[in-house]
Every structure is written in structure tokens, then in C-alpha cells.
Amino acid sequence: MATTNDIKNGTVLRLDGQLWTVIEFQHVKPGKGGAFVRTKIKNVVTGKTVDKTFNAGLKIETANVDKRNYQYLYKDGDDFIFMDTDTYDQVPVSSAVVGDAVDYMLENQMVLVAQNDGVPLYIELPASVVLEITYTEPGLQGDRSTGGTKPATLETGAEIQVPLFLEQGTKVKVDTRDGSYLGRVTD
């Protein structure tokens, strides 16, 4: 058990059976009344963000979240299999935990898996990944490098918007947070 005085950014709290990570906090000592801690916390599983205020010195339960690098191996039914590169242990992670990250994951890619008591909570991808365009309509005469965009299907099956001049087989850099096109990659 810890107290509200131990709250820091990144601390994971267990509130009402759910895990919340502290995004920001502020200790407040008003002229009247007791001190308190104002926090903005984010649900580890759902991503929901809320503001919560604690009285100063209140006992709170912290949770230990272990983040480690794992290598994505393959998909097995509804699970994704990841391997700890240090111990070679294989961990199945359900598709519900992987979520939208599947759109930017290739086999043998390194990802960060966060676990609490051996249960995978979420995975973190690198900020950007390089993927190949497997299908896009051909550009038309008069297409400019500045201008419109067109849909393109990536090798993972995800669809993003790319500039009109890009062709099938081109490798592109994609932002894993919002799926936006960041640029062309030359080998």
C-alpha cells in the first residue's frame, strides 16, 4: 500500500478492481481545508481518461505492471503468440488485448507487452513502422505530388490514405497511433 504522496506520472493504481495509470498529478494545498491530490488517470485496458481527486495522505493500492520486449511470432486462432527474446517463453495474447495494433504488426516484429501478474494488459508498438503497399489504384496522368490522396492496402491488410503518385510495391512509413502516412521509404 502507498499513499497519495507517492503518486507520480506513470504510477499504476488499482481502483475498484481496475488498473489506472497516472497521466498527470498535482498536489494542492488550499488556504482553507485539507490538502489534496488532483490527478488525470487513464484506464489501462479501455484507454478511458478521467479526472480524480484524492485527499492527501489517503492510502491507495498500486499495481506492478511489467513491460518487456517481445517478438511477435504468429497468429493462432483468436490468439497472437509472442516470444520473450531473453527466456524464449511464448505468451499467447488474445485479439481483444492486441486490438487495432494488428493493423501494423508483421511477424518477427518487436513490441512492448505490458503484464500484471502474468496477464497481458496491452501492447505498445513503435511510433512508426515500415510496410509495403500491396494494392492501390494506379495514379492518373496529371496527378501531382501535392494534392489528393487515395486508399492503399498494406501488407497487413490495413487500409490507409496515401498520395496519388504512390504505386503498388512501394514501402511507406506509417504512424501506428493514428494510421497516417508519414513518407516513402527507399531501400
Tab-separated table of C-alpha atoms in Angstrom:
chain	number	residue	atom	x	y	z
A	1	MET	CA	0.000	0.000	0.000
A	2	ALA	CA	1.147	3.501	-0.798
A	3	THR	CA	-0.236	6.933	-0.017
A	4	THR	CA	-1.300	9.745	-2.327
A	5	ASN	CA	2.085	11.377	-1.576
A	6	ASP	CA	3.731	8.559	-3.596
A	7	ILE	CA	1.784	9.331	-6.799
A	8	LYS	CA	3.990	10.095	-9.807
A	9	ASN	CA	3.432	10.155	-13.569
A	10	GLY	CA	3.323	6.585	-14.846
A	11	THR	CA	2.276	5.075	-11.491
A	12	VAL	CA	-0.333	2.339	-11.956
A	13	LEU	CA	-3.161	2.355	-9.405
A	14	ARG	CA	-5.736	-0.343	-8.658
A	15	LEU	CA	-9.107	1.393	-8.148
A	16	ASP	CA	-12.362	-0.580	-7.857
A	17	GLY	CA	-10.695	-3.672	-9.328
A	18	GLN	CA	-9.433	-1.859	-12.439
A	19	LEU	CA	-5.942	-0.659	-13.332
A	20	TRP	CA	-5.398	3.061	-13.996
A	21	THR	CA	-2.152	4.787	-14.936
A	22	VAL	CA	-1.425	8.340	-13.767
A	23	ILE	CA	-1.015	10.726	-16.710
A	24	GLU	CA	-0.555	13.874	-14.619
A	25	PHE	CA	-0.924	14.878	-10.989
A	26	GLN	CA	-0.850	17.987	-8.838
A	27	HIS	CA	-0.554	18.357	-5.047
A	28	VAL	CA	-2.837	21.200	-3.926
A	29	LYS	CA	-2.710	22.973	-0.556
A	30	PRO	CA	-5.595	25.440	-0.430
A	31	GLY	CA	-5.678	28.261	2.140
A	32	LYS	CA	-8.697	26.667	3.790
A	33	GLY	CA	-9.286	22.967	4.297
A	34	GLY	CA	-7.027	19.980	3.859
A	35	ALA	CA	-4.539	19.300	1.108
A	36	PHE	CA	-5.483	17.039	-1.787
A	37	VAL	CA	-4.050	15.478	-4.933
A	38	ARG	CA	-5.708	16.209	-8.277
A	39	THR	CA	-4.949	13.558	-10.918
A	40	LYS	CA	-5.756	12.697	-14.507
A	41	ILE	CA	-5.788	8.907	-14.850
A	42	LYS	CA	-6.204	6.585	-17.826
A	43	ASN	CA	-7.736	3.102	-17.728
A	44	VAL	CA	-5.001	0.662	-18.770
A	45	VAL	CA	-7.372	-1.672	-20.614
A	46	THR	CA	-10.018	0.598	-22.175
A	47	GLY	CA	-7.954	3.802	-22.606
A	48	LYS	CA	-10.684	5.939	-20.975
A	49	THR	CA	-9.320	9.078	-19.276
A	50	VAL	CA	-10.901	10.612	-16.158
A	51	ASP	CA	-10.059	13.251	-13.549
A	52	LYS	CA	-9.944	12.028	-9.943
A	53	THR	CA	-9.190	13.839	-6.695
A	54	PHE	CA	-7.722	12.132	-3.614
A	55	ASN	CA	-7.349	13.546	-0.092
A	56	ALA	CA	-3.685	13.979	0.870
A	57	GLY	CA	-2.253	11.049	2.839
A	58	LEU	CA	-5.026	8.657	1.738
A	59	LYS	CA	-3.857	5.050	1.341
A	60	ILE	CA	-4.081	3.783	-2.243
A	61	GLU	CA	-3.247	0.449	-3.835
A	62	THR	CA	-0.576	0.470	-6.514
A	63	ALA	CA	-0.156	-2.300	-9.082
A	64	ASN	CA	3.029	-3.650	-10.580
A	65	VAL	CA	2.958	-3.527	-14.382
A	66	ASP	CA	5.842	-5.294	-16.077
A	67	LYS	CA	6.695	-4.001	-19.573
A	68	ARG	CA	9.016	-6.170	-21.638
A	69	ASN	CA	10.084	-6.508	-25.250
A	70	TYR	CA	8.520	-9.460	-27.030
A	71	GLN	CA	8.773	-10.699	-30.605
A	72	TYR	CA	5.519	-11.306	-32.485
A	73	LEU	CA	5.667	-14.832	-33.927
A	74	TYR	CA	2.313	-15.793	-35.453
A	75	LYS	CA	-1.471	-15.803	-35.106
A	76	ASP	CA	-3.041	-18.976	-33.701
A	77	GLY	CA	-6.832	-18.925	-33.948
A	78	ASP	CA	-8.023	-15.981	-31.859
A	79	ASP	CA	-4.662	-15.532	-30.099
A	80	PHE	CA	-1.414	-13.879	-31.113
A	81	ILE	CA	1.759	-15.659	-29.988
A	82	PHE	CA	4.623	-13.511	-28.677
A	83	MET	CA	8.070	-14.696	-27.532
A	84	ASP	CA	10.261	-13.254	-24.788
A	85	THR	CA	13.630	-12.923	-26.551
A	86	ASP	CA	15.548	-13.405	-23.271
A	87	THR	CA	13.873	-16.575	-21.946
A	88	TYR	CA	12.290	-17.844	-25.211
A	89	ASP	CA	8.964	-18.245	-23.339
A	90	GLN	CA	5.948	-17.974	-25.627
A	91	VAL	CA	2.955	-15.959	-24.420
A	92	PRO	CA	-0.489	-16.086	-26.056
A	93	VAL	CA	-2.248	-12.697	-26.172
A	94	SER	CA	-5.926	-12.508	-27.120
A	95	SER	CA	-7.030	-10.419	-30.092
A	96	ALA	CA	-9.083	-8.238	-27.711
A	97	VAL	CA	-5.844	-7.164	-25.961
A	98	VAL	CA	-3.950	-6.670	-29.237
A	99	GLY	CA	-6.783	-4.509	-30.628
A	100	ASP	CA	-6.017	-2.197	-33.545
A	101	ALA	CA	-2.273	-2.890	-33.282
A	102	VAL	CA	-2.856	-5.905	-35.539
A	103	ASP	CA	-3.102	-3.469	-38.481
A	104	TYR	CA	0.592	-2.568	-38.103
A	105	MET	CA	2.176	-5.822	-36.859
A	106	LEU	CA	4.309	-8.097	-39.008
A	107	GLU	CA	5.736	-11.455	-37.970
A	108	ASN	CA	9.098	-11.216	-36.135
A	109	GLN	CA	8.421	-7.579	-35.177
A	110	MET	CA	9.421	-6.403	-31.683
A	111	VAL	CA	6.656	-4.953	-29.480
A	112	LEU	CA	6.304	-3.974	-25.821
A	113	VAL	CA	3.896	-6.200	-23.863
A	114	ALA	CA	2.623	-4.860	-20.520
A	115	GLN	CA	1.621	-7.512	-17.992
A	116	ASN	CA	0.160	-7.502	-14.483
A	117	ASP	CA	0.555	-10.757	-12.541
A	118	GLY	CA	1.319	-12.591	-15.800
A	119	VAL	CA	-1.854	-11.342	-17.520
A	120	PRO	CA	-1.217	-9.289	-20.701
A	121	LEU	CA	-2.921	-5.876	-20.429
A	122	TYR	CA	-1.969	-4.151	-23.679
A	123	ILE	CA	0.789	-3.978	-26.286
A	124	GLU	CA	2.756	-0.954	-27.463
A	125	LEU	CA	4.078	-0.717	-30.990
A	126	PRO	CA	6.934	1.525	-32.089
A	127	ALA	CA	5.761	5.052	-33.032
A	128	SER	CA	6.098	4.190	-36.734
A	129	VAL	CA	6.530	1.079	-38.879
A	130	VAL	CA	7.574	0.433	-42.476
A	131	LEU	CA	5.012	-1.537	-44.511
A	132	GLU	CA	4.609	-2.358	-48.196
A	133	ILE	CA	1.604	-1.316	-50.272
A	134	THR	CA	0.033	-4.496	-51.697
A	135	TYR	CA	-2.797	-2.837	-53.617
A	136	THR	CA	-3.688	0.647	-54.756
A	137	GLU	CA	-5.315	2.077	-57.865
A	138	PRO	CA	-2.784	3.352	-60.401
A	139	GLY	CA	-2.164	7.088	-60.484
A	140	LEU	CA	-3.645	9.076	-63.348
A	141	GLN	CA	-1.898	11.425	-65.752
A	142	GLY	CA	-1.689	14.866	-64.181
A	143	ASP	CA	-1.526	13.599	-60.572
A	144	ARG	CA	0.683	15.859	-58.513
A	145	SER	CA	2.873	15.087	-55.530
A	146	THR	CA	0.952	17.758	-53.641
A	147	GLY	CA	-2.742	17.250	-53.736
A	148	GLY	CA	-5.209	14.490	-53.188
A	149	THR	CA	-4.937	11.100	-51.633
A	150	LYS	CA	-6.201	7.624	-52.482
A	151	PRO	CA	-6.780	4.461	-50.434
A	152	ALA	CA	-3.999	1.868	-50.314
A	153	THR	CA	-3.990	-1.612	-48.775
A	154	LEU	CA	-0.888	-2.537	-46.758
A	155	GLU	CA	0.699	-5.974	-46.402
A	156	THR	CA	-1.029	-6.375	-43.009
A	157	GLY	CA	-4.448	-5.823	-44.605
A	158	ALA	CA	-4.921	-2.333	-43.153
A	159	GLU	CA	-6.107	0.459	-45.433
A	160	ILE	CA	-4.614	3.959	-45.233
A	161	GLN	CA	-4.709	7.136	-47.330
A	162	VAL	CA	-1.581	7.802	-49.424
A	163	PRO	CA	-0.613	10.449	-52.010
A	164	LEU	CA	-1.809	9.841	-55.596
A	165	PHE	CA	1.687	9.199	-57.016
A	166	LEU	CA	2.425	6.079	-54.896
A	167	GLU	CA	2.239	2.679	-56.582
A	168	GLN	CA	1.823	-0.944	-55.594
A	169	GLY	CA	5.031	-2.433	-54.084
A	170	THR	CA	6.177	0.885	-52.572
A	171	LYS	CA	7.319	0.781	-48.936
A	172	VAL	CA	5.822	3.502	-46.744
A	173	LYS	CA	6.314	4.688	-43.181
A	174	VAL	CA	3.059	4.628	-41.170
A	175	ASP	CA	2.269	6.233	-37.800
A	176	THR	CA	0.968	3.412	-35.563
A	177	ARG	CA	-1.033	5.773	-33.327
A	178	ASP	CA	-3.422	7.100	-35.991
A	179	GLY	CA	-2.587	5.169	-39.182
A	180	SER	CA	-1.409	8.223	-41.075
A	181	TYR	CA	1.072	8.141	-43.954
A	182	LEU	CA	4.471	9.587	-42.934
A	183	GLY	CA	6.518	9.138	-46.076
A	184	ARG	CA	8.017	6.858	-48.680
A	185	VAL	CA	10.907	4.570	-47.709
A	186	THR	CA	13.660	3.726	-50.208
A	187	ASP	CA	15.724	0.591	-49.701
